[in-house]
Every structure is written in C-alpha cells, then in structure tokens.
Amino acid sequence: MTESGAQSGPTALRIILGGHLRRMRVAAGISRSDAGWEIRSSESKVSRMELGRVGLKERDVRDLLTLYGVDDEEERERLLALTREANNPGWWHRYGDVLPSWFHSYLDLEAAAQLIRVYELQFVPGLLQTPDYIRAVIQLGRGLIPAEEVERRVALRTSRQSILTRPEPVRIWAVVDEAVLRRPIGGVKAMIAQLDHLLEASQYPNVTLQVMPFNVGGHAATGGAYSILRFPEQDLPDMVYIEHLSSALYLDKLEDLDQYTATMEALCVAAPPPNKTRDILTNIKKDFES
C-alpha cells in the first residue's frame, strides 16, 4: 500500500498501480501484446490499465504478476490490496446525486495532491470558500434549486476543504483576480465574511494567496482560470485541470505543463507578493463596510 493510499481516491490509485505494472512488465521484457493475451484481452487494454484509465480486476493483476515473475508473496499481496482499494469508491461517492460524473476524477486527484496551484478570475477558489459563499455560487444561473440539494452541495465542498487541515495537508498557492474579491456574491454581508475567511486562511502555513490588482493591466493568463496539481508519487505526473460549464479538461503532456506552469509563474511575479495580500484584503473589506 502506498503511504498516501488512505487519502487517495480510486483514480489516483489506479494511476499508481498502473505505473507499478508498467515498470514490472518492462523489467520482465514482456510486450503489451503478450500481457494482453495473458489476461484474455488486448494490447490497448493493457495500455489503458498502465495509464490508470480503466478499473483493474484483481484476477487480471494476479495473472500479470505471475507473468512478470513476481513471486514474493508480500509484494503480491501489497499490490492486490492496492487493486482492491483502487476499486472502492471515494468518500464523495455518497454525493453522487449532486456530483457530475466528470468531476469524480478531479476529487480523486485533489485529495492525492501535494500542491495545488490555482488561478481564478471569477470565484474564490473552492477550497477557500465559506458556506454562504458556496450557497450563492451554487444557485447562480440555475433557477430554483431545492434547499436539500443546495445543502448537500455545500456539504460536499466543505468536506473537500478538509485536505487543507488534515495531518499531511495539501498546499495551495492561489492567485485570484481583484474582481473576484470585489464581486459581492451572496451579498455584502456574505462577502465580508468571505474576506475574513481569506484573511484567516492566508495565515495557514500551507496556504499562499496573491491578488492580481486591476492596476496591473493585462497579464499572462488570458485563457482563463485553471489549476495545476502536483503529486508526491512519481507515478502521478503533474496535471493541468481546466473546468468548463459541463465538462473538464485534464492535460499532462510535458509541453502543456511547461506552458501553463510558465504562465502561473508569470502571474505570481506580476501580482504583489504574498506578504502584501493581507493589506489588499483589508482594504477591499473596508470598501464593503463603508
């Protein structure tokens, strides 16, 4: 079992397990085609398994371990236990009625991340939102939503935020546009409470917050909001996450990562340093209170 297995979801665990299987196959000098034959499947199925893009059957993993010459019983059991855990739904499964299917993978990866870098130009990052702010965001442009559904969505998002306060917390580095902080989502009272929360969160050792002020003018992130996730396991490559209205995009090719990382670095350089954030937040809060 990986050390982070207890706080990783099935998507992350499948990728980790797939990486183990790929390395063992290569070390044994066995082709994907031969591996596919062994598990009564195809070369493309083995490729998808090694990339963590499909679920893995315990029987298939057991047969592959035998084919690859893995006869250490302790190692076999460790990998089979990882297979079983990778087939268990994450804690967010119970929110399936209010959670779009395309968002499941992100929650898996978010929980497994070591560092999440975020650029936002419309909303406060979800991991830093207050319950009242969340309620207001949920209801934007959606008409009348039953109160029970709203509260389940709030509970889902606030549960996600526990990754910032767990024993080995995720580190978040967020750059938010000034417009995010001046848009009174949920009303003035809710926005003042949200600013108070950001003032508090900005003091957490694992939270870095920068504000991109209006007076900077144009900047590098002309394409909109996105996140970069970095993981402690070598089998999980850095990933760019871009959310759309009804879907999401995951980018892990090196050229994409380089471009989005360079843009994020440029944003951090263009924005006032983190030690100026409290003054900026305090001044915006005063404008709401006046």
mmCIF file of C-alpha atoms in Angstrom:
data_model
loop_
_atom_site.group_PDB
_atom_site.id
_atom_site.type_symbol
_atom_site.label_atom_id
_atom_site.label_comp_id
_atom_site.label_asym_id
_atom_site.label_seq_id
_atom_site.Cartn_x
_atom_site.Cartn_y
_atom_site.Cartn_z
ATOM 1 C CA MET A 1 0.000 0.000 0.000
ATOM 2 C CA THR A 2 1.288 3.466 -0.779
ATOM 3 C CA GLU A 3 1.706 5.831 2.158
ATOM 4 C CA SER A 4 -0.892 8.157 0.656
ATOM 5 C CA GLY A 5 -3.314 5.365 -0.165
ATOM 6 C CA ALA A 6 -5.592 6.196 2.732
ATOM 7 C CA GLN A 7 -6.231 9.695 1.416
ATOM 8 C CA SER A 8 -6.135 8.977 -2.329
ATOM 9 C CA GLY A 9 -9.183 8.182 -4.431
ATOM 10 C CA PRO A 10 -9.561 5.409 -6.994
ATOM 11 C CA THR A 11 -8.319 7.493 -9.938
ATOM 12 C CA ALA A 12 -5.004 8.281 -8.251
ATOM 13 C CA LEU A 13 -4.590 4.702 -7.008
ATOM 14 C CA ARG A 14 -5.248 3.283 -10.485
ATOM 15 C CA ILE A 15 -2.530 5.511 -11.913
ATOM 16 C CA ILE A 16 -0.087 4.470 -9.177
ATOM 17 C CA LEU A 17 -0.873 0.777 -9.647
ATOM 18 C CA GLY A 18 -0.672 1.097 -13.422
ATOM 19 C CA GLY A 19 2.782 2.626 -13.080
ATOM 20 C CA HIS A 20 3.932 -0.341 -10.965
ATOM 21 C CA LEU A 21 2.596 -2.806 -13.526
ATOM 22 C CA ARG A 22 4.259 -0.963 -16.416
ATOM 23 C CA ARG A 23 7.670 -0.984 -14.728
ATOM 24 C CA MET A 24 7.390 -4.682 -13.896
ATOM 25 C CA ARG A 25 6.343 -5.550 -17.444
ATOM 26 C CA VAL A 26 9.272 -3.618 -18.930
ATOM 27 C CA ALA A 27 11.713 -5.159 -16.442
ATOM 28 C CA ALA A 28 10.461 -8.637 -17.412
ATOM 29 C CA GLY A 29 10.913 -7.856 -21.117
ATOM 30 C CA ILE A 30 7.276 -8.605 -21.942
ATOM 31 C CA SER A 31 5.311 -6.751 -24.615
ATOM 32 C CA ARG A 32 1.888 -5.228 -24.034
ATOM 33 C CA SER A 33 0.527 -7.625 -26.627
ATOM 34 C CA ASP A 34 1.753 -10.676 -24.709
ATOM 35 C CA ALA A 35 0.465 -9.199 -21.458
ATOM 36 C CA GLY A 36 -2.922 -8.658 -23.079
ATOM 37 C CA TRP A 37 -3.003 -12.272 -24.257
ATOM 38 C CA GLU A 38 -2.273 -13.457 -20.710
ATOM 39 C CA ILE A 39 -5.348 -11.690 -19.315
ATOM 40 C CA ARG A 40 -7.593 -12.647 -22.238
ATOM 41 C CA SER A 41 -7.653 -9.085 -23.509
ATOM 42 C CA SER A 42 -5.795 -6.744 -25.860
ATOM 43 C CA GLU A 43 -2.664 -4.613 -26.054
ATOM 44 C CA SER A 44 -4.787 -1.456 -25.879
ATOM 45 C CA LYS A 45 -6.462 -2.709 -22.671
ATOM 46 C CA VAL A 46 -3.054 -3.215 -21.044
ATOM 47 C CA SER A 47 -2.033 0.283 -22.162
ATOM 48 C CA ARG A 48 -5.156 1.786 -20.585
ATOM 49 C CA MET A 49 -4.534 -0.198 -17.391
ATOM 50 C CA GLU A 50 -0.951 1.069 -17.161
ATOM 51 C CA LEU A 51 -2.146 4.649 -17.606
ATOM 52 C CA GLY A 52 -4.803 4.233 -14.910
ATOM 53 C CA ARG A 53 -7.643 4.977 -17.303
ATOM 54 C CA VAL A 54 -9.693 1.865 -16.571
ATOM 55 C CA GLY A 55 -10.507 -0.158 -13.498
ATOM 56 C CA LEU A 56 -8.314 -3.181 -12.774
ATOM 57 C CA LYS A 57 -9.701 -6.620 -11.950
ATOM 58 C CA GLU A 58 -7.933 -8.445 -9.153
ATOM 59 C CA ARG A 59 -7.764 -11.599 -11.298
ATOM 60 C CA ASP A 60 -6.034 -9.712 -14.126
ATOM 61 C CA VAL A 61 -3.495 -8.156 -11.780
ATOM 62 C CA ARG A 62 -2.775 -11.547 -10.195
ATOM 63 C CA ASP A 63 -2.195 -13.122 -13.629
ATOM 64 C CA LEU A 64 0.072 -10.254 -14.706
ATOM 65 C CA LEU A 65 2.144 -10.506 -11.540
ATOM 66 C CA THR A 66 2.662 -14.213 -12.254
ATOM 67 C CA LEU A 67 3.593 -13.462 -15.876
ATOM 68 C CA TYR A 68 6.075 -10.808 -14.745
ATOM 69 C CA GLY A 69 7.723 -13.236 -12.340
ATOM 70 C CA VAL A 70 6.617 -11.522 -9.138
ATOM 71 C CA ASP A 71 6.646 -14.432 -6.682
ATOM 72 C CA ASP A 72 7.265 -12.576 -3.428
ATOM 73 C CA GLU A 73 4.012 -13.188 -1.554
ATOM 74 C CA GLU A 74 4.256 -9.985 0.477
ATOM 75 C CA GLU A 75 4.757 -7.880 -2.661
ATOM 76 C CA ARG A 76 1.922 -9.666 -4.466
ATOM 77 C CA GLU A 77 -0.470 -9.110 -1.577
ATOM 78 C CA ARG A 78 0.523 -5.434 -1.316
ATOM 79 C CA LEU A 79 -0.305 -4.871 -4.997
ATOM 80 C CA LEU A 80 -3.514 -6.912 -4.820
ATOM 81 C CA ALA A 81 -4.604 -4.902 -1.769
ATOM 82 C CA LEU A 82 -3.903 -1.727 -3.752
ATOM 83 C CA THR A 83 -6.067 -3.149 -6.568
ATOM 84 C CA ARG A 84 -8.951 -3.714 -4.163
ATOM 85 C CA GLU A 85 -8.623 -0.225 -2.741
ATOM 86 C CA ALA A 86 -8.486 1.280 -6.246
ATOM 87 C CA ASN A 87 -11.882 -0.311 -6.912
ATOM 88 C CA ASN A 88 -13.505 1.260 -3.854
ATOM 89 C CA PRO A 89 -15.426 4.498 -4.430
ATOM 90 C CA GLY A 90 -14.113 7.653 -2.769
ATOM 91 C CA TRP A 91 -15.891 9.254 0.183
ATOM 92 C CA TRP A 92 -17.620 11.605 -2.288
ATOM 93 C CA HIS A 93 -19.492 8.661 -3.824
ATOM 94 C CA ARG A 94 -22.362 9.325 -1.415
ATOM 95 C CA TYR A 95 -22.826 12.724 -3.083
ATOM 96 C CA GLY A 96 -23.298 11.113 -6.497
ATOM 97 C CA ASP A 97 -26.789 12.575 -6.841
ATOM 98 C CA VAL A 98 -25.424 16.135 -6.836
ATOM 99 C CA LEU A 99 -21.981 15.475 -8.323
ATOM 100 C CA PRO A 100 -21.422 15.453 -12.108
ATOM 101 C CA SER A 101 -19.673 12.270 -13.259
ATOM 102 C CA TRP A 102 -16.847 14.195 -14.931
ATOM 103 C CA PHE A 103 -15.898 15.754 -11.566
ATOM 104 C CA HIS A 104 -15.222 12.459 -9.773
ATOM 105 C CA SER A 105 -11.695 12.130 -11.170
ATOM 106 C CA TYR A 106 -10.784 15.627 -10.054
ATOM 107 C CA LEU A 107 -11.837 14.928 -6.462
ATOM 108 C CA ASP A 108 -9.656 11.794 -6.504
ATOM 109 C CA LEU A 109 -6.663 13.760 -7.747
ATOM 110 C CA GLU A 110 -7.279 16.768 -5.488
ATOM 111 C CA ALA A 111 -7.165 14.514 -2.422
ATOM 112 C CA ALA A 112 -3.930 12.886 -3.619
ATOM 113 C CA ALA A 113 -2.162 16.153 -4.475
ATOM 114 C CA GLN A 114 0.781 17.600 -2.610
ATOM 115 C CA LEU A 115 0.494 21.090 -4.140
ATOM 116 C CA ILE A 116 -2.389 22.741 -5.977
ATOM 117 C CA ARG A 117 -1.670 25.979 -7.815
ATOM 118 C CA VAL A 118 -4.776 27.916 -8.841
ATOM 119 C CA TYR A 119 -5.570 30.961 -10.930
ATOM 120 C CA GLU A 120 -9.118 32.318 -10.547
ATOM 121 C CA LEU A 121 -10.715 35.323 -12.178
ATOM 122 C CA GLN A 122 -14.396 34.832 -11.299
ATOM 123 C CA PHE A 123 -14.768 32.971 -7.994
ATOM 124 C CA VAL A 124 -12.845 32.449 -4.777
ATOM 125 C CA PRO A 125 -11.092 29.055 -5.115
ATOM 126 C CA GLY A 126 -13.447 26.297 -3.933
ATOM 127 C CA LEU A 127 -11.098 25.125 -1.182
ATOM 128 C CA LEU A 128 -11.211 28.604 0.369
ATOM 129 C CA GLN A 129 -14.941 29.359 0.105
ATOM 130 C CA THR A 130 -17.236 29.909 3.087
ATOM 131 C CA PRO A 131 -20.596 28.049 3.283
ATOM 132 C CA ASP A 132 -22.659 31.175 2.474
ATOM 133 C CA TYR A 133 -20.436 31.987 -0.498
ATOM 134 C CA ILE A 134 -20.782 28.385 -1.684
ATOM 135 C CA ARG A 135 -24.579 28.585 -1.443
ATOM 136 C CA ALA A 136 -24.605 31.718 -3.577
ATOM 137 C CA VAL A 137 -22.278 30.213 -6.212
ATOM 138 C CA ILE A 138 -24.360 27.021 -6.413
ATOM 139 C CA GLN A 139 -27.520 28.958 -7.186
ATOM 140 C CA LEU A 140 -26.030 31.242 -9.838
ATOM 141 C CA GLY A 141 -27.857 30.831 -13.150
ATOM 142 C CA ARG A 142 -29.587 27.624 -12.026
ATOM 143 C CA GLY A 143 -33.012 28.947 -11.091
ATOM 144 C CA LEU A 144 -34.727 27.490 -8.033
ATOM 145 C CA ILE A 145 -32.775 24.585 -6.518
ATOM 146 C CA PRO A 146 -34.343 22.565 -3.677
ATOM 147 C CA ALA A 147 -32.871 23.560 -0.320
ATOM 148 C CA GLU A 148 -31.867 19.955 0.431
ATOM 149 C CA GLU A 149 -29.809 19.741 -2.773
ATOM 150 C CA VAL A 150 -28.133 23.075 -2.039
ATOM 151 C CA GLU A 151 -27.102 21.893 1.413
ATOM 152 C CA ARG A 152 -25.740 18.603 0.047
ATOM 153 C CA ARG A 153 -23.622 20.541 -2.434
ATOM 154 C CA VAL A 154 -22.394 22.805 0.376
ATOM 155 C CA ALA A 155 -21.549 19.747 2.478
ATOM 156 C CA LEU A 156 -19.609 18.231 -0.413
ATOM 157 C CA ARG A 157 -17.486 21.327 -0.930
ATOM 158 C CA THR A 158 -16.818 21.936 2.756
ATOM 159 C CA SER A 159 -15.841 18.261 3.122
ATOM 160 C CA ARG A 160 -13.312 18.734 0.326
ATOM 161 C CA GLN A 161 -11.717 21.537 2.318
ATOM 162 C CA SER A 162 -10.530 19.061 4.968
ATOM 163 C CA ILE A 163 -7.481 18.337 2.790
ATOM 164 C CA LEU A 164 -6.112 21.714 3.968
ATOM 165 C CA THR A 165 -6.261 20.778 7.659
ATOM 166 C CA ARG A 166 -5.527 17.041 7.691
ATOM 167 C CA PRO A 167 -2.283 15.754 9.295
ATOM 168 C CA GLU A 168 -0.389 15.960 5.969
ATOM 169 C CA PRO A 169 -2.260 18.861 4.382
ATOM 170 C CA VAL A 170 -2.321 19.776 0.736
ATOM 171 C CA ARG A 171 -0.536 23.016 -0.018
ATOM 172 C CA ILE A 172 -2.496 25.526 -2.090
ATOM 173 C CA TRP A 173 -0.992 28.527 -3.890
ATOM 174 C CA ALA A 174 -3.743 30.675 -5.366
ATOM 175 C CA VAL A 175 -3.649 33.814 -7.473
ATOM 176 C CA VAL A 176 -7.055 35.500 -7.669
ATOM 177 C CA ASP A 177 -8.072 38.470 -9.741
ATOM 178 C CA GLU A 178 -9.150 41.549 -7.776
ATOM 179 C CA ALA A 179 -12.559 41.316 -9.480
ATOM 180 C CA VAL A 180 -13.154 38.040 -7.600
ATOM 181 C CA LEU A 181 -12.907 39.881 -4.289
ATOM 182 C CA ARG A 182 -14.987 42.881 -5.298
ATOM 183 C CA ARG A 183 -17.898 40.928 -6.769
ATOM 184 C CA PRO A 184 -20.423 40.658 -3.879
ATOM 185 C CA ILE A 185 -21.555 37.095 -4.491
ATOM 186 C CA GLY A 186 -24.149 36.257 -1.868
ATOM 187 C CA GLY A 187 -24.450 39.907 -0.854
ATOM 188 C CA VAL A 188 -22.249 42.321 1.049
ATOM 189 C CA LYS A 189 -22.504 40.527 4.396
ATOM 190 C CA ALA A 190 -21.520 37.174 2.881
ATOM 191 C CA MET A 191 -18.652 38.792 1.007
ATOM 192 C CA ILE A 192 -17.269 40.440 4.147
ATOM 193 C CA ALA A 193 -17.351 37.044 5.868
ATOM 194 C CA GLN A 194 -15.607 35.534 2.864
ATOM 195 C CA LEU A 195 -12.861 38.161 3.036
ATOM 196 C CA ASP A 196 -12.448 37.478 6.759
ATOM 197 C CA HIS A 197 -12.018 33.802 5.963
ATOM 198 C CA LEU A 198 -9.378 34.583 3.343
ATOM 199 C CA LEU A 199 -7.549 36.780 5.850
ATOM 200 C CA GLU A 200 -7.509 33.848 8.253
ATOM 201 C CA ALA A 201 -6.614 31.243 5.630
ATOM 202 C CA SER A 202 -3.759 33.360 4.290
ATOM 203 C CA GLN A 203 -2.013 32.766 7.618
ATOM 204 C CA TYR A 204 -2.074 28.973 7.274
ATOM 205 C CA PRO A 205 1.431 27.637 6.637
ATOM 206 C CA ASN A 206 0.169 25.598 3.676
ATOM 207 C CA VAL A 207 -1.811 28.432 2.023
ATOM 208 C CA THR A 208 -0.221 31.079 -0.209
ATOM 209 C CA LEU A 209 -2.587 33.710 -1.575
ATOM 210 C CA GLN A 210 -1.866 36.511 -4.035
ATOM 211 C CA VAL A 211 -4.225 39.094 -5.532
ATOM 212 C CA MET A 212 -3.877 40.333 -9.110
ATOM 213 C CA PRO A 213 -4.922 44.004 -8.839
ATOM 214 C CA PHE A 214 -6.730 45.964 -11.535
ATOM 215 C CA ASN A 215 -3.817 48.328 -11.965
ATOM 216 C CA VAL A 216 -1.573 45.584 -13.326
ATOM 217 C CA GLY A 217 -3.499 45.771 -16.596
ATOM 218 C CA GLY A 218 -3.077 42.809 -18.939
ATOM 219 C CA HIS A 219 -1.265 39.676 -17.803
ATOM 220 C CA ALA A 220 -0.200 36.234 -18.975
ATOM 221 C CA ALA A 221 -3.324 34.187 -18.152
ATOM 222 C CA THR A 222 -5.536 35.402 -20.975
ATOM 223 C CA GLY A 223 -7.105 31.957 -21.382
ATOM 224 C CA GLY A 224 -8.967 31.946 -18.066
ATOM 225 C CA ALA A 225 -8.957 30.018 -14.802
ATOM 226 C CA TYR A 226 -7.050 26.774 -14.333
ATOM 227 C CA SER A 227 -5.280 24.652 -11.732
ATOM 228 C CA ILE A 228 -2.014 22.715 -11.684
ATOM 229 C CA LEU A 229 -1.844 19.663 -9.435
ATOM 230 C CA ARG A 230 1.448 18.188 -8.242
ATOM 231 C CA PHE A 231 1.672 14.798 -6.529
ATOM 232 C CA PRO A 232 4.194 13.157 -4.202
ATOM 233 C CA GLU A 233 4.164 9.833 -6.103
ATOM 234 C CA GLN A 234 6.417 9.533 -9.143
ATOM 235 C CA ASP A 235 3.695 7.614 -10.994
ATOM 236 C CA LEU A 236 1.372 10.626 -10.875
ATOM 237 C CA PRO A 237 2.576 13.298 -13.304
ATOM 238 C CA ASP A 238 1.777 16.958 -12.777
ATOM 239 C CA MET A 239 -1.616 17.741 -14.251
ATOM 240 C CA VAL A 240 -3.390 20.847 -15.533
ATOM 241 C CA TYR A 241 -7.117 20.965 -14.775
ATOM 242 C CA ILE A 242 -9.428 23.298 -16.695
ATOM 243 C CA GLU A 243 -13.110 23.271 -15.796
ATOM 244 C CA HIS A 244 -15.855 24.116 -18.267
ATOM 245 C CA LEU A 245 -19.577 24.558 -17.727
ATOM 246 C CA SER A 246 -20.457 20.887 -18.247
ATOM 247 C CA SER A 247 -17.103 19.114 -18.560
ATOM 248 C CA ALA A 248 -13.431 19.366 -17.674
ATOM 249 C CA LEU A 249 -10.068 19.041 -19.403
ATOM 250 C CA TYR A 250 -7.028 17.252 -17.956
ATOM 251 C CA LEU A 251 -3.629 17.962 -19.516
ATOM 252 C CA ASP A 252 -0.492 16.024 -18.611
ATOM 253 C CA LYS A 253 1.683 16.317 -21.719
ATOM 254 C CA LEU A 254 5.016 17.930 -20.952
ATOM 255 C CA GLU A 255 4.590 20.778 -23.444
ATOM 256 C CA ASP A 256 1.200 21.706 -21.950
ATOM 257 C CA LEU A 257 2.546 21.527 -18.402
ATOM 258 C CA ASP A 258 5.504 23.719 -19.318
ATOM 259 C CA GLN A 259 3.252 26.358 -20.895
ATOM 260 C CA TYR A 260 0.735 26.507 -18.058
ATOM 261 C CA THR A 261 3.444 26.408 -15.400
ATOM 262 C CA ALA A 262 5.321 29.268 -17.068
ATOM 263 C CA THR A 263 2.092 31.268 -17.184
ATOM 264 C CA MET A 264 1.441 30.576 -13.499
ATOM 265 C CA GLU A 265 4.968 31.689 -12.625
ATOM 266 C CA ALA A 266 4.446 34.894 -14.618
ATOM 267 C CA LEU A 267 1.205 35.563 -12.709
ATOM 268 C CA CYS A 268 2.973 35.115 -9.366
ATOM 269 C CA VAL A 269 5.690 37.540 -10.427
ATOM 270 C CA ALA A 270 3.223 40.136 -11.767
ATOM 271 C CA ALA A 271 0.985 40.088 -8.667
ATOM 272 C CA PRO A 272 2.062 41.762 -5.413
ATOM 273 C CA PRO A 273 3.940 39.297 -3.185
ATOM 274 C CA PRO A 274 2.022 37.210 -0.635
ATOM 275 C CA ASN A 275 3.114 39.445 2.264
ATOM 276 C CA LYS A 276 1.018 42.256 0.711
ATOM 277 C CA THR A 277 -2.142 40.135 0.496
ATOM 278 C CA ARG A 278 -3.470 40.957 3.976
ATOM 279 C CA ASP A 279 -3.317 44.699 3.263
ATOM 280 C CA ILE A 280 -5.121 44.229 -0.051
ATOM 281 C CA LEU A 281 -7.854 42.086 1.519
ATOM 282 C CA THR A 282 -8.266 44.512 4.425
ATOM 283 C CA ASN A 283 -8.666 47.488 2.088
ATOM 284 C CA ILE A 284 -11.254 45.680 -0.036
ATOM 285 C CA LYS A 285 -13.136 44.684 3.103
ATOM 286 C CA LYS A 286 -13.176 48.341 4.240
ATOM 287 C CA ASP A 287 -14.705 49.336 0.902
ATOM 288 C CA PHE A 288 -17.568 46.874 1.515
ATOM 289 C CA GLU A 289 -18.054 48.146 5.061
ATOM 290 C CA SER A 290 -18.108 51.811 4.115
#
